[in-house]
């Protein structure tokens, strides 16, 4: 097992996570200075399945629109480009984030619950700290653990031994991964994200979400995802077998510009935000 390279993981893992080209194009278009409702709708329209899911989510009870959105361009105009970008990413990642991950002790929907919680939490933290581009925080939160989806099959039937090793040597679960494989799920996810040509800040959020202090340059997306990941774990959303062994780096909270004393208030708002999003959860499950 320790002889597996990152390339091996990508080449040999069945059902490897993928993001449809249309969703990646929408992400880039919304970050472009020339992006428009028309161009975003055009990119989405190249994928019929994604289009159907995004339109269904646009009409979710979560948004409470007065009338039904009938086409993509209208959805972008009514909800905004970045909201539609988030819906496209939700629709694109749900099929593989909702699967059980035996290698991490996660049942059906649990990985999705955690990923969505981190997405909501990272966006909430960014808004709380009045940071720019809170939707990038949402996207990063959604995909931060995608390396687990790739690694899970290689760790099946090993989680109890890995947790025992973590307890014995006082290691976090990602440190145990690194000890056994030479890399952890964050590195696997970043490797995949790089192959997909995702934006550099997003790749860093995946790679350093457990160790924001190790990020070569300060990256507030990394910091927001790290704090949101810890918050989501603390609230018990999609905890999994490895969840309780988490090394929280408080400097990330400081770089965002928030005090540790604000944590209780943030936690209460986080629960409220996730509960509000549950309407979208239901629509997502039905649209899959």
PDB file of C-alpha atoms in Angstrom:
ATOM      1  CA  UNK A   1       0.000   0.000   0.000  1.00  0.00           C
ATOM      2  CA  UNK A   2       2.826   2.414   0.801  1.00  0.00           C
ATOM      3  CA  UNK A   3       4.136   1.982  -2.772  1.00  0.00           C
ATOM      4  CA  UNK A   4       1.071   3.697  -4.228  1.00  0.00           C
ATOM      5  CA  UNK A   5       1.891   7.037  -5.829  1.00  0.00           C
ATOM      6  CA  UNK A   6      -0.508   9.944  -6.269  1.00  0.00           C
ATOM      7  CA  UNK A   7      -0.593   9.081  -9.966  1.00  0.00           C
ATOM      8  CA  UNK A   8      -1.524   5.475  -9.065  1.00  0.00           C
ATOM      9  CA  UNK A   9      -4.447   6.710  -6.976  1.00  0.00           C
ATOM     10  CA  UNK A  10      -5.762   8.775  -9.871  1.00  0.00           C
ATOM     11  CA  UNK A  11      -5.199   6.024 -12.455  1.00  0.00           C
ATOM     12  CA  UNK A  12      -6.359   2.992 -10.461  1.00  0.00           C
ATOM     13  CA  UNK A  13      -9.269   4.244  -8.347  1.00  0.00           C
ATOM     14  CA  UNK A  14     -12.643   3.156  -9.766  1.00  0.00           C
ATOM     15  CA  UNK A  15     -15.401   5.804  -9.867  1.00  0.00           C
ATOM     16  CA  UNK A  16     -12.929   8.638  -9.308  1.00  0.00           C
ATOM     17  CA  UNK A  17     -14.678  11.957  -8.542  1.00  0.00           C
ATOM     18  CA  UNK A  18     -15.143  14.195 -11.559  1.00  0.00           C
ATOM     19  CA  UNK A  19     -16.585  17.655 -12.098  1.00  0.00           C
ATOM     20  CA  UNK A  20     -18.416  18.111 -15.426  1.00  0.00           C
ATOM     21  CA  UNK A  21     -16.656  20.393 -17.900  1.00  0.00           C
ATOM     22  CA  UNK A  22     -19.720  22.665 -17.943  1.00  0.00           C
ATOM     23  CA  UNK A  23     -19.480  23.287 -14.180  1.00  0.00           C
ATOM     24  CA  UNK A  24     -15.746  24.055 -14.432  1.00  0.00           C
ATOM     25  CA  UNK A  25     -16.453  26.448 -17.316  1.00  0.00           C
ATOM     26  CA  UNK A  26     -19.144  28.194 -15.251  1.00  0.00           C
ATOM     27  CA  UNK A  27     -16.699  28.563 -12.352  1.00  0.00           C
ATOM     28  CA  UNK A  28     -14.107  30.203 -14.585  1.00  0.00           C
ATOM     29  CA  UNK A  29     -16.712  32.379 -16.301  1.00  0.00           C
ATOM     30  CA  UNK A  30     -18.033  33.800 -13.024  1.00  0.00           C
ATOM     31  CA  UNK A  31     -14.466  34.753 -12.052  1.00  0.00           C
ATOM     32  CA  UNK A  32     -13.815  36.404 -15.416  1.00  0.00           C
ATOM     33  CA  UNK A  33     -14.129  40.164 -15.850  1.00  0.00           C
ATOM     34  CA  UNK A  34     -16.097  39.512 -19.045  1.00  0.00           C
ATOM     35  CA  UNK A  35     -18.516  36.974 -17.523  1.00  0.00           C
ATOM     36  CA  UNK A  36     -22.220  37.649 -18.101  1.00  0.00           C
ATOM     37  CA  UNK A  37     -25.588  36.012 -17.456  1.00  0.00           C
ATOM     38  CA  UNK A  38     -25.654  35.006 -21.103  1.00  0.00           C
ATOM     39  CA  UNK A  39     -22.182  33.426 -21.131  1.00  0.00           C
ATOM     40  CA  UNK A  40     -22.782  31.535 -17.845  1.00  0.00           C
ATOM     41  CA  UNK A  41     -26.092  30.208 -19.185  1.00  0.00           C
ATOM     42  CA  UNK A  42     -24.387  29.232 -22.447  1.00  0.00           C
ATOM     43  CA  UNK A  43     -21.738  27.136 -20.661  1.00  0.00           C
ATOM     44  CA  UNK A  44     -24.315  25.444 -18.426  1.00  0.00           C
ATOM     45  CA  UNK A  45     -26.533  24.621 -21.397  1.00  0.00           C
ATOM     46  CA  UNK A  46     -23.840  22.334 -22.839  1.00  0.00           C
ATOM     47  CA  UNK A  47     -24.681  19.764 -20.131  1.00  0.00           C
ATOM     48  CA  UNK A  48     -28.366  18.771 -20.143  1.00  0.00           C
ATOM     49  CA  UNK A  49     -28.264  16.802 -16.882  1.00  0.00           C
ATOM     50  CA  UNK A  50     -26.553  19.665 -15.052  1.00  0.00           C
ATOM     51  CA  UNK A  51     -28.992  22.165 -16.578  1.00  0.00           C
ATOM     52  CA  UNK A  52     -31.976  20.163 -15.310  1.00  0.00           C
ATOM     53  CA  UNK A  53     -30.544  19.962 -11.778  1.00  0.00           C
ATOM     54  CA  UNK A  54     -29.641  23.664 -11.620  1.00  0.00           C
ATOM     55  CA  UNK A  55     -33.112  24.705 -12.813  1.00  0.00           C
ATOM     56  CA  UNK A  56     -34.713  22.424 -10.229  1.00  0.00           C
ATOM     57  CA  UNK A  57     -32.536  23.853  -7.460  1.00  0.00           C
ATOM     58  CA  UNK A  58     -33.250  27.412  -8.652  1.00  0.00           C
ATOM     59  CA  UNK A  59     -36.932  26.717  -7.998  1.00  0.00           C
ATOM     60  CA  UNK A  60     -36.239  25.213  -4.576  1.00  0.00           C
ATOM     61  CA  UNK A  61     -38.296  26.341  -1.590  1.00  0.00           C
ATOM     62  CA  UNK A  62     -34.997  27.643  -0.197  1.00  0.00           C
ATOM     63  CA  UNK A  63     -35.055  30.615  -2.573  1.00  0.00           C
ATOM     64  CA  UNK A  64     -38.797  31.212  -2.243  1.00  0.00           C
ATOM     65  CA  UNK A  65     -39.142  32.838  -5.654  1.00  0.00           C
ATOM     66  CA  UNK A  66     -42.534  34.303  -6.530  1.00  0.00           C
ATOM     67  CA  UNK A  67     -42.620  32.613  -9.914  1.00  0.00           C
ATOM     68  CA  UNK A  68     -40.999  29.591 -11.480  1.00  0.00           C
ATOM     69  CA  UNK A  69     -37.667  30.074 -13.255  1.00  0.00           C
ATOM     70  CA  UNK A  70     -38.037  28.516 -16.704  1.00  0.00           C
ATOM     71  CA  UNK A  71     -34.606  28.892 -18.314  1.00  0.00           C
ATOM     72  CA  UNK A  72     -30.933  29.214 -17.375  1.00  0.00           C
ATOM     73  CA  UNK A  73     -30.477  32.862 -18.328  1.00  0.00           C
ATOM     74  CA  UNK A  74     -33.441  33.816 -16.168  1.00  0.00           C
ATOM     75  CA  UNK A  75     -31.968  31.785 -13.281  1.00  0.00           C
ATOM     76  CA  UNK A  76     -28.672  33.680 -13.579  1.00  0.00           C
ATOM     77  CA  UNK A  77     -30.456  37.063 -13.719  1.00  0.00           C
ATOM     78  CA  UNK A  78     -32.787  36.319 -10.783  1.00  0.00           C
ATOM     79  CA  UNK A  79     -30.300  34.547  -8.482  1.00  0.00           C
ATOM     80  CA  UNK A  80     -27.023  36.096  -9.649  1.00  0.00           C
ATOM     81  CA  UNK A  81     -24.022  34.538 -11.402  1.00  0.00           C
ATOM     82  CA  UNK A  82     -22.267  33.434  -8.254  1.00  0.00           C
ATOM     83  CA  UNK A  83     -25.353  31.802  -6.738  1.00  0.00           C
ATOM     84  CA  UNK A  84     -25.852  29.852  -9.958  1.00  0.00           C
ATOM     85  CA  UNK A  85     -22.142  28.941  -9.885  1.00  0.00           C
ATOM     86  CA  UNK A  86     -22.665  27.494  -6.403  1.00  0.00           C
ATOM     87  CA  UNK A  87     -25.756  25.594  -7.555  1.00  0.00           C
ATOM     88  CA  UNK A  88     -23.801  24.179 -10.505  1.00  0.00           C
ATOM     89  CA  UNK A  89     -21.049  22.991  -8.138  1.00  0.00           C
ATOM     90  CA  UNK A  90     -23.614  21.505  -5.743  1.00  0.00           C
ATOM     91  CA  UNK A  91     -25.312  19.685  -8.634  1.00  0.00           C
ATOM     92  CA  UNK A  92     -21.945  18.544 -10.033  1.00  0.00           C
ATOM     93  CA  UNK A  93     -20.469  17.193  -6.780  1.00  0.00           C
ATOM     94  CA  UNK A  94     -23.537  15.700  -5.078  1.00  0.00           C
ATOM     95  CA  UNK A  95     -23.501  12.393  -7.040  1.00  0.00           C
ATOM     96  CA  UNK A  96     -20.086  11.389  -5.647  1.00  0.00           C
ATOM     97  CA  UNK A  97     -20.122  13.277  -2.335  1.00  0.00           C
ATOM     98  CA  UNK A  98     -23.340  11.476  -1.302  1.00  0.00           C
ATOM     99  CA  UNK A  99     -21.862   7.964  -1.624  1.00  0.00           C
ATOM    100  CA  UNK A 100     -20.776   6.036   1.496  1.00  0.00           C
ATOM    101  CA  UNK A 101     -17.037   6.026   2.219  1.00  0.00           C
ATOM    102  CA  UNK A 102     -16.221   2.832   4.093  1.00  0.00           C
ATOM    103  CA  UNK A 103     -12.556   3.751   4.412  1.00  0.00           C
ATOM    104  CA  UNK A 104     -13.557   6.686   6.617  1.00  0.00           C
ATOM    105  CA  UNK A 105     -16.522   5.131   8.409  1.00  0.00           C
ATOM    106  CA  UNK A 106     -18.988   7.377   6.563  1.00  0.00           C
ATOM    107  CA  UNK A 107     -22.441   6.146   5.564  1.00  0.00           C
ATOM    108  CA  UNK A 108     -24.561   7.402   2.642  1.00  0.00           C
ATOM    109  CA  UNK A 109     -25.027  11.202   2.663  1.00  0.00           C
ATOM    110  CA  UNK A 110     -22.595  11.740   5.572  1.00  0.00           C
ATOM    111  CA  UNK A 111     -19.723  12.990   3.411  1.00  0.00           C
ATOM    112  CA  UNK A 112     -22.183  15.275   1.604  1.00  0.00           C
ATOM    113  CA  UNK A 113     -23.577  16.593   4.902  1.00  0.00           C
ATOM    114  CA  UNK A 114     -20.063  17.455   6.063  1.00  0.00           C
ATOM    115  CA  UNK A 115     -18.961  18.994   2.744  1.00  0.00           C
ATOM    116  CA  UNK A 116     -22.090  21.131   2.519  1.00  0.00           C
ATOM    117  CA  UNK A 117     -21.691  22.152   6.160  1.00  0.00           C
ATOM    118  CA  UNK A 118     -18.108  23.303   5.530  1.00  0.00           C
ATOM    119  CA  UNK A 119     -19.248  25.184   2.403  1.00  0.00           C
ATOM    120  CA  UNK A 120     -21.974  26.993   4.349  1.00  0.00           C
ATOM    121  CA  UNK A 121     -19.646  27.590   7.311  1.00  0.00           C
ATOM    122  CA  UNK A 122     -16.785  28.967   5.207  1.00  0.00           C
ATOM    123  CA  UNK A 123     -19.144  31.355   3.440  1.00  0.00           C
ATOM    124  CA  UNK A 124     -20.669  32.442   6.766  1.00  0.00           C
ATOM    125  CA  UNK A 125     -17.223  33.118   8.269  1.00  0.00           C
ATOM    126  CA  UNK A 126     -16.224  35.159   5.220  1.00  0.00           C
ATOM    127  CA  UNK A 127     -19.392  37.256   5.459  1.00  0.00           C
ATOM    128  CA  UNK A 128     -18.890  37.686   9.200  1.00  0.00           C
ATOM    129  CA  UNK A 129     -15.346  38.944   8.617  1.00  0.00           C
ATOM    130  CA  UNK A 130     -16.523  41.060   5.631  1.00  0.00           C
ATOM    131  CA  UNK A 131     -14.174  39.331   3.213  1.00  0.00           C
ATOM    132  CA  UNK A 132     -14.554  39.576  -0.560  1.00  0.00           C
ATOM    133  CA  UNK A 133     -15.830  36.785  -2.828  1.00  0.00           C
ATOM    134  CA  UNK A 134     -17.615  34.682  -0.209  1.00  0.00           C
ATOM    135  CA  UNK A 135     -18.796  32.321  -2.957  1.00  0.00           C
ATOM    136  CA  UNK A 136     -15.241  31.075  -3.522  1.00  0.00           C
ATOM    137  CA  UNK A 137     -15.267  30.054   0.149  1.00  0.00           C
ATOM    138  CA  UNK A 138     -18.450  28.070  -0.516  1.00  0.00           C
ATOM    139  CA  UNK A 139     -16.930  26.241  -3.498  1.00  0.00           C
ATOM    140  CA  UNK A 140     -13.723  25.468  -1.589  1.00  0.00           C
ATOM    141  CA  UNK A 141     -15.698  24.117   1.354  1.00  0.00           C
ATOM    142  CA  UNK A 142     -17.701  21.884  -0.937  1.00  0.00           C
ATOM    143  CA  UNK A 143     -14.670  20.171  -2.502  1.00  0.00           C
ATOM    144  CA  UNK A 144     -12.107  20.384   0.329  1.00  0.00           C
ATOM    145  CA  UNK A 145     -12.304  16.664   1.152  1.00  0.00           C
ATOM    146  CA  UNK A 146     -12.567  15.224  -2.339  1.00  0.00           C
ATOM    147  CA  UNK A 147      -9.280  13.388  -1.799  1.00  0.00           C
ATOM    148  CA  UNK A 148     -11.140  11.186   0.690  1.00  0.00           C
ATOM    149  CA  UNK A 149     -13.443   9.986  -2.076  1.00  0.00           C
ATOM    150  CA  UNK A 150     -10.385   8.783  -4.000  1.00  0.00           C
ATOM    151  CA  UNK A 151      -8.550   7.321  -0.991  1.00  0.00           C
ATOM    152  CA  UNK A 152     -11.476   5.604   0.715  1.00  0.00           C
ATOM    153  CA  UNK A 153     -11.332   2.396  -1.310  1.00  0.00           C
ATOM    154  CA  UNK A 154      -7.643   1.969  -0.429  1.00  0.00           C
ATOM    155  CA  UNK A 155      -8.356   2.361   3.302  1.00  0.00           C
ATOM    156  CA  UNK A 156     -11.353   0.003   3.583  1.00  0.00           C
ATOM    157  CA  UNK A 157     -11.063  -2.428   6.517  1.00  0.00           C
ATOM    158  CA  UNK A 158      -8.112  -0.420   7.856  1.00  0.00           C
ATOM    159  CA  UNK A 159      -9.872   2.390   9.722  1.00  0.00           C
ATOM    160  CA  UNK A 160      -9.864   0.639  13.133  1.00  0.00           C
ATOM    161  CA  UNK A 161      -6.133  -0.094  12.877  1.00  0.00           C
ATOM    162  CA  UNK A 162      -5.487   3.476  11.752  1.00  0.00           C
ATOM    163  CA  UNK A 163      -7.480   4.933  14.647  1.00  0.00           C
ATOM    164  CA  UNK A 164      -5.598   2.674  17.048  1.00  0.00           C
ATOM    165  CA  UNK A 165      -2.303   3.971  15.619  1.00  0.00           C
ATOM    166  CA  UNK A 166      -3.565   7.550  15.899  1.00  0.00           C
ATOM    167  CA  UNK A 167      -4.475   7.011  19.567  1.00  0.00           C
ATOM    168  CA  UNK A 168      -1.225   5.212  20.405  1.00  0.00           C
ATOM    169  CA  UNK A 169       1.055   7.803  18.787  1.00  0.00           C
ATOM    170  CA  UNK A 170      -1.228  10.818  19.439  1.00  0.00           C
ATOM    171  CA  UNK A 171      -1.595  11.574  15.720  1.00  0.00           C
ATOM    172  CA  UNK A 172      -4.372  13.147  13.705  1.00  0.00           C
ATOM    173  CA  UNK A 173      -5.975  10.898  11.093  1.00  0.00           C
ATOM    174  CA  UNK A 174      -4.349  12.751   8.191  1.00  0.00           C
ATOM    175  CA  UNK A 175      -0.955  12.248   9.886  1.00  0.00           C
ATOM    176  CA  UNK A 176      -1.659   8.510   9.988  1.00  0.00           C
ATOM    177  CA  UNK A 177      -2.535   8.590   6.278  1.00  0.00           C
ATOM    178  CA  UNK A 178       0.782  10.264   5.590  1.00  0.00           C
ATOM    179  CA  UNK A 179       2.649   7.755   7.725  1.00  0.00           C
ATOM    180  CA  UNK A 180       1.138   4.784   5.877  1.00  0.00           C
ATOM    181  CA  UNK A 181       0.965   6.172   2.336  1.00  0.00           C
ATOM    182  CA  UNK A 182       3.480   8.992   2.203  1.00  0.00           C
ATOM    183  CA  UNK A 183       0.683  11.511   1.583  1.00  0.00           C
ATOM    184  CA  UNK A 184      -2.779  12.329   2.942  1.00  0.00           C
ATOM    185  CA  UNK A 185      -6.243  12.937   1.485  1.00  0.00           C
ATOM    186  CA  UNK A 186      -5.573  16.683   1.266  1.00  0.00           C
ATOM    187  CA  UNK A 187      -2.596  16.108  -1.037  1.00  0.00           C
ATOM    188  CA  UNK A 188      -4.580  13.634  -3.147  1.00  0.00           C
ATOM    189  CA  UNK A 189      -7.411  16.153  -3.500  1.00  0.00           C
ATOM    190  CA  UNK A 190      -5.013  18.961  -4.426  1.00  0.00           C
ATOM    191  CA  UNK A 191      -3.357  16.718  -7.030  1.00  0.00           C
ATOM    192  CA  UNK A 192      -6.755  16.004  -8.603  1.00  0.00           C
ATOM    193  CA  UNK A 193      -7.752  19.683  -8.468  1.00  0.00           C
ATOM    194  CA  UNK A 194      -4.521  20.652 -10.214  1.00  0.00           C
ATOM    195  CA  UNK A 195      -5.245  18.141 -12.996  1.00  0.00           C
ATOM    196  CA  UNK A 196      -8.670  19.776 -13.398  1.00  0.00           C
ATOM    197  CA  UNK A 197      -6.984  23.196 -13.666  1.00  0.00           C
ATOM    198  CA  UNK A 198      -8.947  24.612 -10.739  1.00  0.00           C
ATOM    199  CA  UNK A 199      -7.860  28.098  -9.564  1.00  0.00           C
ATOM    200  CA  UNK A 200      -4.723  28.108  -7.387  1.00  0.00           C
ATOM    201  CA  UNK A 201      -6.460  29.505  -4.246  1.00  0.00           C
ATOM    202  CA  UNK A 202      -8.941  26.614  -4.463  1.00  0.00           C
ATOM    203  CA  UNK A 203      -6.179  24.019  -4.862  1.00  0.00           C
ATOM    204  CA  UNK A 204      -4.453  25.476  -1.788  1.00  0.00           C
ATOM    205  CA  UNK A 205      -7.703  25.325   0.194  1.00  0.00           C
ATOM    206  CA  UNK A 206      -7.892  21.588  -0.557  1.00  0.00           C
ATOM    207  CA  UNK A 207      -4.210  20.953   0.164  1.00  0.00           C
ATOM    208  CA  UNK A 208      -3.849  22.982   3.366  1.00  0.00           C
ATOM    209  CA  UNK A 209      -7.310  22.754   4.959  1.00  0.00           C
ATOM    210  CA  UNK A 210      -5.836  20.785   7.884  1.00  0.00           C
ATOM    211  CA  UNK A 211      -2.651  22.861   8.099  1.00  0.00           C
ATOM    212  CA  UNK A 212      -3.398  26.472   7.088  1.00  0.00           C
ATOM    213  CA  UNK A 213      -0.224  27.640   8.837  1.00  0.00           C
ATOM    214  CA  UNK A 214       1.785  25.610   6.286  1.00  0.00           C
ATOM    215  CA  UNK A 215       0.326  27.410   3.279  1.00  0.00           C
ATOM    216  CA  UNK A 216       3.273  29.151   1.501  1.00  0.00           C
ATOM    217  CA  UNK A 217       1.428  32.486   1.413  1.00  0.00           C
ATOM    218  CA  UNK A 218      -1.552  33.655   3.499  1.00  0.00           C
ATOM    219  CA  UNK A 219      -4.787  32.507   1.840  1.00  0.00           C
ATOM    220  CA  UNK A 220      -8.048  33.511   3.512  1.00  0.00           C
ATOM    221  CA  UNK A 221      -9.937  30.800   1.596  1.00  0.00           C
ATOM    222  CA  UNK A 222      -7.682  28.197   3.255  1.00  0.00           C
ATOM    223  CA  UNK A 223      -8.277  29.803   6.660  1.00  0.00           C
ATOM    224  CA  UNK A 224     -12.066  29.975   6.268  1.00  0.00           C
ATOM    225  CA  UNK A 225     -12.253  26.333   5.146  1.00  0.00           C
ATOM    226  CA  UNK A 226     -10.037  25.193   8.052  1.00  0.00           C
ATOM    227  CA  UNK A 227     -12.158  26.988  10.660  1.00  0.00           C
ATOM    228  CA  UNK A 228     -15.400  25.831   9.013  1.00  0.00           C
ATOM    229  CA  UNK A 229     -14.103  22.248   8.844  1.00  0.00           C
ATOM    230  CA  UNK A 230     -13.366  22.284  12.573  1.00  0.00           C
ATOM    231  CA  UNK A 231     -16.714  23.940  13.300  1.00  0.00           C
ATOM    232  CA  UNK A 232     -18.602  21.361  11.204  1.00  0.00           C
ATOM    233  CA  UNK A 233     -16.762  18.500  12.922  1.00  0.00           C
ATOM    234  CA  UNK A 234     -17.493  20.034  16.342  1.00  0.00           C
ATOM    235  CA  UNK A 235     -21.206  20.220  15.491  1.00  0.00           C
ATOM    236  CA  UNK A 236     -21.168  16.541  14.490  1.00  0.00           C
ATOM    237  CA  UNK A 237     -22.054  16.995  10.811  1.00  0.00           C
ATOM    238  CA  UNK A 238     -20.727  13.975   8.872  1.00  0.00           C
ATOM    239  CA  UNK A 239     -18.190  13.217  11.570  1.00  0.00           C
ATOM    240  CA  UNK A 240     -16.928   9.824  10.347  1.00  0.00           C
ATOM    241  CA  UNK A 241     -14.389   7.609  12.062  1.00  0.00           C
ATOM    242  CA  UNK A 242     -11.574  10.152  11.868  1.00  0.00           C
ATOM    243  CA  UNK A 243     -13.478  13.289  12.837  1.00  0.00           C
ATOM    244  CA  UNK A 244     -12.602  13.661  16.497  1.00  0.00           C
ATOM    245  CA  UNK A 245      -8.855  13.698  15.873  1.00  0.00           C
ATOM    246  CA  UNK A 246      -8.532  17.238  14.518  1.00  0.00           C
ATOM    247  CA  UNK A 247      -5.713  19.705  15.114  1.00  0.00           C
ATOM    248  CA  UNK A 248      -7.304  23.170  15.106  1.00  0.00           C
ATOM    249  CA  UNK A 249      -4.891  26.001  14.233  1.00  0.00           C
ATOM    250  CA  UNK A 250      -6.290  29.091  15.929  1.00  0.00           C
ATOM    251  CA  UNK A 251      -4.052  31.403  13.900  1.00  0.00           C
ATOM    252  CA  UNK A 252      -6.428  30.804  10.962  1.00  0.00           C
ATOM    253  CA  UNK A 253      -9.242  32.435  12.931  1.00  0.00           C
ATOM    254  CA  UNK A 254      -6.988  35.383  13.726  1.00  0.00           C
ATOM    255  CA  UNK A 255      -5.980  35.844  10.076  1.00  0.00           C
ATOM    256  CA  UNK A 256      -9.652  35.961   9.105  1.00  0.00           C
ATOM    257  CA  UNK A 257      -9.987  38.760  11.635  1.00  0.00           C
ATOM    258  CA  UNK A 258     -12.223  37.017  14.159  1.00  0.00           C
ATOM    259  CA  UNK A 259     -11.688  36.404  17.868  1.00  0.00           C
ATOM    260  CA  UNK A 260     -12.039  32.997  19.511  1.00  0.00           C
ATOM    261  CA  UNK A 261     -14.681  34.584  21.745  1.00  0.00           C
ATOM    262  CA  UNK A 262     -16.918  34.936  18.659  1.00  0.00           C
ATOM    263  CA  UNK A 263     -17.025  31.156  18.221  1.00  0.00           C
ATOM    264  CA  UNK A 264     -20.247  30.618  20.185  1.00  0.00           C
ATOM    265  CA  UNK A 265     -22.058  33.263  18.163  1.00  0.00           C
ATOM    266  CA  UNK A 266     -20.674  31.832  14.903  1.00  0.00           C
ATOM    267  CA  UNK A 267     -21.738  28.306  15.931  1.00  0.00           C
ATOM    268  CA  UNK A 268     -25.313  29.449  16.556  1.00  0.00           C
ATOM    269  CA  UNK A 269     -25.482  31.237  13.190  1.00  0.00           C
ATOM    270  CA  UNK A 270     -23.924  28.201  11.514  1.00  0.00           C
ATOM    271  CA  UNK A 271     -26.632  25.850  12.799  1.00  0.00           C
ATOM    272  CA  UNK A 272     -29.310  28.314  11.691  1.00  0.00           C
ATOM    273  CA  UNK A 273     -27.744  28.599   8.197  1.00  0.00           C
ATOM    274  CA  UNK A 274     -27.462  24.825   7.753  1.00  0.00           C
ATOM    275  CA  UNK A 275     -31.063  24.327   8.862  1.00  0.00           C
ATOM    276  CA  UNK A 276     -32.189  26.954   6.335  1.00  0.00           C
ATOM    277  CA  UNK A 277     -30.278  25.141   3.618  1.00  0.00           C
ATOM    278  CA  UNK A 278     -32.039  21.854   4.435  1.00  0.00           C
ATOM    279  CA  UNK A 279     -34.774  22.827   1.949  1.00  0.00           C
ATOM    280  CA  UNK A 280     -32.086  22.835  -0.705  1.00  0.00           C
ATOM    281  CA  UNK A 281     -30.761  19.496   0.624  1.00  0.00           C
ATOM    282  CA  UNK A 282     -34.151  17.892  -0.013  1.00  0.00           C
ATOM    283  CA  UNK A 283     -34.362  19.280  -3.540  1.00  0.00           C
ATOM    284  CA  UNK A 284     -30.799  18.128  -4.206  1.00  0.00           C
ATOM    285  CA  UNK A 285     -31.549  14.548  -3.178  1.00  0.00           C
ATOM    286  CA  UNK A 286     -34.642  14.491  -5.372  1.00  0.00           C
ATOM    287  CA  UNK A 287     -32.836  16.069  -8.330  1.00  0.00           C
ATOM    288  CA  UNK A 288     -29.911  13.615  -8.252  1.00  0.00           C
TER     289      UNK A 288
END
